[in-house]
Every structure is written in C-alpha cells, then in structure tokens.
GROMACS .gro file of C-alpha atoms in nm:
model
  291
    1MET     CA    1  -9.812   2.930  16.233
    2ASP     CA    2  -9.702   3.054  15.940
    3LEU     CA    3  -9.468   3.378  15.943
    4GLY     CA    4  -9.553   3.725  15.840
    5LEU     CA    5  -9.221   3.942  15.884
    6VAL     CA    6  -9.257   4.317  15.799
    7VAL     CA    7  -8.980   4.584  15.824
    8THR     CA    8  -8.956   4.947  15.722
    9THR     CA    9  -8.661   5.077  15.570
   10LEU     CA   10  -8.539   5.433  15.441
   11GLY     CA   11  -8.319   5.192  15.181
   12ARG     CA   12  -8.034   5.072  15.442
   13VAL     CA   13  -7.940   4.762  15.208
   14GLU     CA   14  -7.615   4.685  15.398
   15GLY     CA   15  -7.848   4.588  15.712
   16LEU     CA   16  -8.076   4.450  15.480
   17LYS     CA   17  -7.874   4.212  15.320
   18ARG     CA   18  -7.759   4.062  15.693
   19LEU     CA   19  -8.138   4.057  15.765
   20PHE     CA   20  -8.222   3.841  15.429
   21ASP     CA   21  -7.889   3.637  15.463
   22SER     CA   22  -7.994   3.511  15.826
   23LEU     CA   23  -8.358   3.494  15.693
   24SER     CA   24  -8.246   3.288  15.346
   25ASP     CA   25  -8.272   2.903  15.497
   26GLN     CA   26  -8.545   2.992  15.810
   27LEU     CA   27  -8.813   3.093  15.644
   28LEU     CA   28  -9.092   2.895  15.422
   29ALA     CA   29  -9.275   2.910  15.130
   30ALA     CA   30  -9.601   2.990  15.336
   31ASP     CA   31  -9.455   3.221  15.517
   32ALA     CA   32  -9.440   3.658  15.351
   33LEU     CA   33  -9.161   3.888  15.407
   34VAL     CA   34  -9.261   4.204  15.345
   35VAL     CA   35  -8.960   4.525  15.296
   36VAL     CA   36  -9.172   4.910  15.323
   37ALA     CA   37  -8.893   5.094  15.158
   38GLN     CA   38  -8.922   5.447  15.230
   39ARG     CA   39  -8.600   5.519  15.040
   40ASN     CA   40  -8.392   5.395  14.793
   41LEU     CA   41  -8.660   5.160  14.640
   42PRO     CA   42  -8.503   5.068  14.273
   43GLU     CA   43  -8.222   4.941  14.579
   44VAL     CA   44  -8.451   4.755  14.803
   45GLU     CA   45  -8.603   4.603  14.482
   46ALA     CA   46  -8.282   4.516  14.322
   47LEU     CA   47  -8.151   4.352  14.670
   48ALA     CA   48  -8.480   4.153  14.747
   49SER     CA   49  -8.481   4.015  14.375
   50VAL     CA   50  -8.121   3.852  14.398
   51TYR     CA   51  -8.241   3.649  14.734
   52ARG     CA   52  -8.616   3.586  14.632
   53SER     CA   53  -8.685   3.225  14.573
   54GLU     CA   54  -8.967   2.988  14.610
   55SER     CA   55  -8.955   2.901  15.002
   56MET     CA   56  -8.835   3.319  15.027
   57ARG     CA   57  -9.066   3.520  14.916
   58ILE     CA   58  -9.020   3.907  14.952
   59ILE     CA   59  -9.279   4.167  14.831
   60VAL     CA   60  -9.143   4.501  14.845
   61MET     CA   61  -9.321   4.798  14.835
   62THR     CA   62  -9.332   5.188  14.945
   63SER     CA   63  -9.528   5.406  15.164
   64PRO     CA   64  -9.559   5.802  15.326
   65LEU     CA   65  -9.248   5.847  15.583
   66GLY     CA   66  -9.268   5.647  15.951
   67ALA     CA   67  -9.191   5.333  16.072
   68ALA     CA   68  -9.516   5.270  16.242
   69ARG     CA   69  -9.687   5.389  15.867
   70GLY     CA   70  -9.479   5.161  15.685
   71ARG     CA   71  -9.603   4.871  15.907
   72ASN     CA   72  -9.919   4.945  15.829
   73ALA     CA   73  -9.897   4.911  15.507
   74GLY     CA   74  -9.652   4.583  15.530
   75VAL     CA   75  -9.962   4.444  15.708
   76ALA     CA   76 -10.237   4.551  15.463
   77ALA     CA   77 -10.036   4.402  15.191
   78LEU     CA   78 -10.012   4.074  15.368
   79PRO     CA   79 -10.290   3.764  15.227
   80ALA     CA   80 -10.624   3.877  15.364
   81ASP     CA   81 -10.753   3.511  15.470
   82ARG     CA   82 -10.424   3.432  15.638
   83ASP     CA   83 -10.418   3.486  16.019
   84LEU     CA   84  -9.995   3.496  15.995
   85MET     CA   85  -9.824   3.556  16.323
   86LEU     CA   86  -9.650   3.900  16.245
   87ASN     CA   87  -9.308   4.039  16.377
   88PHE     CA   88  -9.161   4.398  16.295
   89PRO     CA   89  -8.818   4.332  16.236
   90ASN     CA   90  -8.565   4.652  16.210
   91ASP     CA   91  -8.360   4.661  15.899
   92THR     CA   92  -8.053   4.660  16.124
   93THR     CA   93  -8.200   4.331  16.306
   94TRP     CA   94  -8.113   3.983  16.167
   95TYR     CA   95  -8.276   3.602  16.311
   96PRO     CA   96  -8.030   3.371  16.475
   97GLN     CA   97  -8.043   3.033  16.342
   98GLY     CA   98  -8.409   2.810  16.413
   99ALA     CA   99  -8.527   3.129  16.572
  100LEU     CA  100  -8.799   3.120  16.325
  101ALA     CA  101  -8.888   2.753  16.343
  102ARG     CA  102  -8.937   2.804  16.737
  103MET     CA  103  -9.170   3.076  16.640
  104ARG     CA  104  -9.356   2.924  16.462
  105LEU     CA  105  -9.404   2.658  16.710
  106LEU     CA  106  -9.485   2.885  16.967
  107ALA     CA  107  -9.671   3.113  16.780
  108GLU     CA  108  -9.972   2.781  16.762
  109THR     CA  109 -10.041   2.877  17.122
  110PHE     CA  110 -10.128   3.244  17.153
  111HIS     CA  111 -10.242   3.586  17.018
  112ALA     CA  112  -9.972   3.824  17.123
  113GLY     CA  113  -9.649   3.800  17.292
  114ALA     CA  114  -9.298   3.918  17.298
  115LEU     CA  115  -8.957   3.766  17.283
  116THR     CA  116  -8.610   3.910  17.356
  117VAL     CA  117  -8.407   4.167  17.138
  118VAL     CA  118  -8.043   4.151  17.163
  119ASP     CA  119  -7.747   4.398  17.043
  120GLU     CA  120  -7.381   4.383  17.068
  121ASN     CA  121  -7.392   4.477  17.469
  122GLY     CA  122  -7.696   4.203  17.532
  123PRO     CA  123  -8.077   4.198  17.623
  124LYS     CA  124  -8.208   4.531  17.516
  125PHE     CA  125  -8.461   4.465  17.774
  126VAL     CA  126  -8.513   4.183  18.003
  127LEU     CA  127  -8.855   4.052  17.994
  128PRO     CA  128  -9.119   3.927  18.261
  129GLU     CA  129  -9.091   3.570  18.315
  130PRO     CA  130  -9.344   3.333  18.131
  131GLY     CA  131  -9.662   3.357  18.275
  132ALA     CA  132  -9.640   3.702  18.383
  133ALA     CA  133  -9.940   3.929  18.307
  134LEU     CA  134  -9.933   4.197  18.055
  135THR     CA  135  -9.966   4.512  18.263
  136ARG     CA  136  -9.978   4.889  18.187
  137TRP     CA  137  -9.626   4.832  18.371
  138THR     CA  138  -9.509   4.566  18.184
  139VAL     CA  139  -9.578   4.699  17.819
  140TRP     CA  140  -9.243   4.898  17.861
  141SER     CA  141  -9.052   4.584  17.818
  142VAL     CA  142  -9.140   4.531  17.448
  143ILE     CA  143  -8.979   4.722  17.173
  144GLU     CA  144  -9.132   4.625  16.792
  145MET     CA  145  -8.888   4.385  16.700
  146GLY     CA  146  -8.996   4.200  17.003
  147ILE     CA  147  -9.355   4.175  16.932
  148LEU     CA  148  -9.566   3.863  16.848
  149ILE     CA  149  -9.902   3.955  16.734
  150ARG     CA  150 -10.179   3.765  16.502
  151ARG     CA  151 -10.275   3.941  16.154
  152THR     CA  152 -10.653   3.934  16.333
  153MET     CA  153 -10.621   4.050  16.662
  154PHE     CA  154 -10.357   4.342  16.534
  155ASP     CA  155 -10.649   4.473  16.270
  156ARG     CA  156 -10.893   4.422  16.592
  157ILE     CA  157 -10.709   4.664  16.762
  158GLY     CA  158 -10.633   4.904  16.528
  159GLY     CA  159 -10.235   4.832  16.408
  160PHE     CA  160  -9.994   5.099  16.491
  161ASP     CA  161 -10.084   5.443  16.526
  162PRO     CA  162  -9.901   5.604  16.228
  163GLU     CA  163  -9.887   5.982  16.444
  164ILE     CA  164  -9.606   5.829  16.674
  165GLY     CA  165  -9.294   5.640  16.637
  166THR     CA  166  -8.963   5.683  16.448
  167GLY     CA  167  -8.977   5.876  16.124
  168ALA     CA  168  -9.346   5.970  16.244
  169PRO     CA  169  -9.488   6.321  16.102
  170THR     CA  170  -9.508   6.485  16.436
  171PRO     CA  171  -9.237   6.530  16.735
  172TRP     CA  172  -9.355   6.195  16.930
  173GLN     CA  173  -9.094   5.980  16.815
  174ALA     CA  174  -9.097   5.668  16.984
  175GLY     CA  175  -9.338   5.447  17.149
  176GLU     CA  176  -9.587   5.269  16.894
  177ALA     CA  177  -9.495   4.907  17.070
  178THR     CA  178  -9.629   5.023  17.370
  179ASP     CA  179  -9.930   5.204  17.211
  180LEU     CA  180 -10.029   4.912  17.067
  181LEU     CA  181  -9.998   4.696  17.386
  182LEU     CA  182 -10.184   4.918  17.546
  183LYS     CA  183 -10.451   4.940  17.285
  184LEU     CA  184 -10.447   4.550  17.361
  185ILE     CA  185 -10.526   4.562  17.682
  186ARG     CA  186 -10.795   4.831  17.669
  187ALA     CA  187 -10.962   4.606  17.395
  188GLY     CA  188 -10.963   4.305  17.703
  189GLU     CA  189 -10.735   4.107  17.531
  190GLN     CA  190 -10.405   4.068  17.717
  191ALA     CA  191 -10.540   3.761  17.872
  192GLY     CA  192 -10.245   3.491  17.782
  193PHE     CA  193 -10.008   3.717  17.656
  194ALA     CA  194  -9.710   3.486  17.586
  195TRP     CA  195  -9.375   3.640  17.741
  196GLN     CA  196  -9.107   3.402  17.553
  197PRO     CA  197  -8.852   3.227  17.717
  198PRO     CA  198  -8.494   3.450  17.716
  199SER     CA  199  -8.343   3.204  17.487
  200LEU     CA  200  -8.558   3.322  17.205
  201THR     CA  201  -8.414   3.603  17.074
  202VAL     CA  202  -8.357   3.852  16.743
  203GLY     CA  203  -8.019   4.038  16.684
  204GLY     CA  204  -8.031   4.403  16.618
  205ILE     CA  205  -7.729   4.675  16.673
  206SER     CA  206  -7.750   4.946  16.988
  207ASP     CA  207  -7.939   5.271  16.954
  208PRO     CA  208  -7.642   5.481  16.915
  209SER     CA  209  -7.472   5.256  16.682
  210GLY     CA  210  -7.314   5.475  16.325
  211LEU     CA  211  -7.439   5.798  16.508
  212SER     CA  212  -7.245   6.122  16.578
  213SER     CA  213  -7.323   6.287  16.944
  214ALA     CA  214  -7.516   6.556  16.781
  215GLU     CA  215  -7.712   6.286  16.592
  216ARG     CA  216  -7.741   6.034  16.896
  217ARG     CA  217  -7.855   6.321  17.125
  218HIS     CA  218  -8.118   6.420  16.868
  219LYS     CA  219  -8.255   6.062  16.865
  220LEU     CA  220  -8.242   6.043  17.195
  221ARG     CA  221  -8.474   6.404  17.227
  222GLY     CA  222  -8.692   6.256  16.975
  223TYR     CA  223  -8.753   5.868  17.136
  224GLY     CA  224  -8.828   6.077  17.513
  225ARG     CA  225  -9.089   6.307  17.329
  226GLY     CA  226  -9.260   6.003  17.195
  227LEU     CA  227  -9.216   5.806  17.546
  228GLY     CA  228  -9.317   6.144  17.727
  229ARG     CA  229  -9.625   6.158  17.544
  230LEU     CA  230  -9.758   5.817  17.605
  231VAL     CA  231  -9.755   5.842  17.994
  232THR     CA  232  -9.978   6.185  17.938
  233ARG     CA  233 -10.212   5.990  17.709
  234TRP     CA  234 -10.262   5.696  17.894
  235LYS     CA  235 -10.290   5.864  18.185
  236TYR     CA  236 -10.016   5.702  18.392
  237PRO     CA  237 -10.034   5.858  18.776
  238SER     CA  238  -9.871   6.156  18.840
  239TRP     CA  239  -9.622   6.046  19.091
  240TRP     CA  240  -9.513   5.781  18.823
  241ARG     CA  241  -9.518   6.072  18.548
  242LEU     CA  242  -9.257   6.231  18.775
  243ALA     CA  243  -9.057   5.931  18.869
  244PHE     CA  244  -9.027   5.884  18.475
  245LEU     CA  245  -8.940   6.266  18.408
  246GLY     CA  246  -8.652   6.278  18.692
  247GLY     CA  247  -8.519   5.942  18.601
  248GLY     CA  248  -8.448   6.054  18.261
  249LEU     CA  249  -8.143   6.249  18.404
  250PHE     CA  250  -7.985   5.921  18.515
  251PHE     CA  251  -8.032   5.746  18.137
  252GLY     CA  252  -7.621   5.817  18.062
  253LEU     CA  253  -7.524   5.685  18.416
  254ARG     CA  254  -7.756   5.354  18.330
  255ASN     CA  255  -7.597   5.340  18.000
  256ARG     CA  256  -7.226   5.405  17.984
  257GLY     CA  257  -7.151   5.152  17.750
  258THR     CA  258  -7.335   5.331  17.458
  259ASN     CA  259  -7.389   5.659  17.601
  260ALA     CA  260  -7.214   5.934  17.775
  261LEU     CA  261  -7.345   6.055  18.119
  262LEU     CA  262  -7.480   6.415  17.987
  263ASP     CA  263  -7.703   6.221  17.713
  264GLY     CA  264  -7.941   6.211  18.027
  265TRP     CA  265  -7.981   6.567  17.994
  266TRP     CA  266  -8.173   6.551  17.645
  267VAL     CA  267  -8.412   6.231  17.756
  268PHE     CA  268  -8.524   6.430  18.020
  269LEU     CA  269  -8.579   6.738  17.816
  270GLY     CA  270  -8.749   6.540  17.541
  271ARG     CA  271  -9.007   6.353  17.810
  272LEU     CA  272  -9.057   6.718  17.969
  273GLU     CA  273  -9.160   6.788  17.643
  274GLY     CA  274  -9.382   6.504  17.530
  275MET     CA  275  -9.566   6.547  17.869
  276LEU     CA  276  -9.604   6.917  17.831
  277GLY     CA  277  -9.746   6.837  17.431
  278ARG     CA  278  -9.510   7.060  17.235
  279THR     CA  279  -9.118   7.130  17.213
  280LEU     CA  280  -8.925   7.392  17.388
  281GLY     CA  281  -8.691   7.605  17.230
  282PRO     CA  282  -8.527   7.502  16.902
  283ALA     CA  283  -8.562   7.141  16.809
  284GLY     CA  284  -8.470   7.109  16.466
  285THR     CA  285  -8.551   6.844  16.289
  286LEU     CA  286  -8.800   6.673  16.449
  287THR     CA  287  -8.765   6.336  16.302
  288ALA     CA  288  -8.549   6.134  16.523
  289VAL     CA  289  -8.346   5.927  16.243
  290THR     CA  290  -8.234   6.061  15.912
  291ARG     CA  291  -8.017   5.811  15.706
   0.00000   0.00000   0.00000
C-alpha cells in the first residue's frame, strides 16, 4: 500500500528537518509527501529541495491558515487516481526506523485505523486493543498524527472540518481528528477500524514543549474550547458532558510531568466556553498556537 503523508506547518524548518531526516530512507518512489507551508514558504521550499530525490518526492504548497485547512488542501494535491493510505504528521513528528514499511504492509487490510503517538514522556494516549470497536467513546484516543485512512474514505466523509482545530478561524482550536472519526461512524464505516499494536509508533514532542507558562495556558484554553464544542455538537449525554467539564480541573494533576497544577483551570474554562458556544471575558488571540 502506497502512503500519502500530509503535514501542515507554520514554517518551522528545524522540526521539518528532523521529519525529513527520519523519512529519507523510508519513503518509496510511489509514496507522496505534501508539505503545506502556511508561513515561511520560501524557507520550506529551500529545505525540501535539499531532500528531494527519486524516492523522496516532496510537494510544497500553501493554503489559508489552519491545520485542518492545510491537511485538506494537501490531500487535494495528491493524485486523484490513487487510493493512498493517508497519515498526517505534524512538523514536529518523526518516524522510527521501519515504521513506514510496517504501515505500508498493514494498511493493505483496512480502510481506516490508528497508531500510537509517543513523545519524550511516553505514549500520548493508550489505544484500545487491536480488534476493539471504534465508538463515540474510543474516538478520543486518536490524534491527528495517529490517523491512518484511505484517500477514498477521507474524501467520502468530507475530510477535516476546516472550522475547527489548531489555527482555525474560530475559537474552537482542537478536535479535528475526533470529529473526523465521528463522521466515519456516522457514515457507517467504522467496521474493521484497525487499532495498531503499541509497537507501531510515530514520534513527536509534548504539547507544552517550548512554550512559556502563559502560552501553554492559552493553548490549553483554546484546545479545551474545541473539545467542549465537539461534545455539544455531537450530542454526548449530559452526564458525560458534566464529567468531561469537571475533569478539566484535574488536568494539571493528571499531567504533572508536563503541566502545572493550576493549568486545569484553563482547561476547565476552555471546555466551558466550548459547551456554551462563546468565549468568556478577554480571550486575547483565539488561535491556540501562533509560532
């Protein structure tokens, strides 16, 4: 199964260099790598030109701001007559040696699935066991760089919602992967969803990496708004919404390795805003990440 990797970037070339290094001896000529540079396009193109080869074909393009918009644009740039298996790395993602070969082999047997994303602290989420059902409860275990989905299926369910997720032109700054999988379920295409074994991973960095305390809390609030919006949009039960809202207060306690105890307040506030459908008080810049 040939692969289509689509990455949206604000032009952070140092992260992209690590990504390209990890792919340089894993991509095949039939694979495709699309980089959607929403800033610093000349620098990204210059970096890509260093790595391009017969086996590493890199398309560089741009799009309006927003990670989901960039991913949709990148998929649209892929050859329309080839049903590639898609994956959506961040510009801070990297692939362990042999990961693409395993993805390529396993992907022949399913139309959508998920793999484990790890950072310096371990797995970001622990996935359900292979063979478990994809349900409206298990979709929360998947983030964008962990998605595997065939191009035809991605197009059939409408791709990512460009109005939500990191950098979107709305306050709802997270949840595009969850929303995509909920659309998969709504379309009745969840049968055979392939949870990959925990030994198949892609690497990344922790969400607060490189951010100041103020930037970290701003990001948590923006992400909370997006997820709070989702539980309302998809009509989760009231008891579950209340538990989800209250659980935000304990975010800092559950993630003491990367976050401060009081960070939970900002997660709670963001989730509340998402559920209400509006921001409360001065929110400042609404996009979760600006650099």
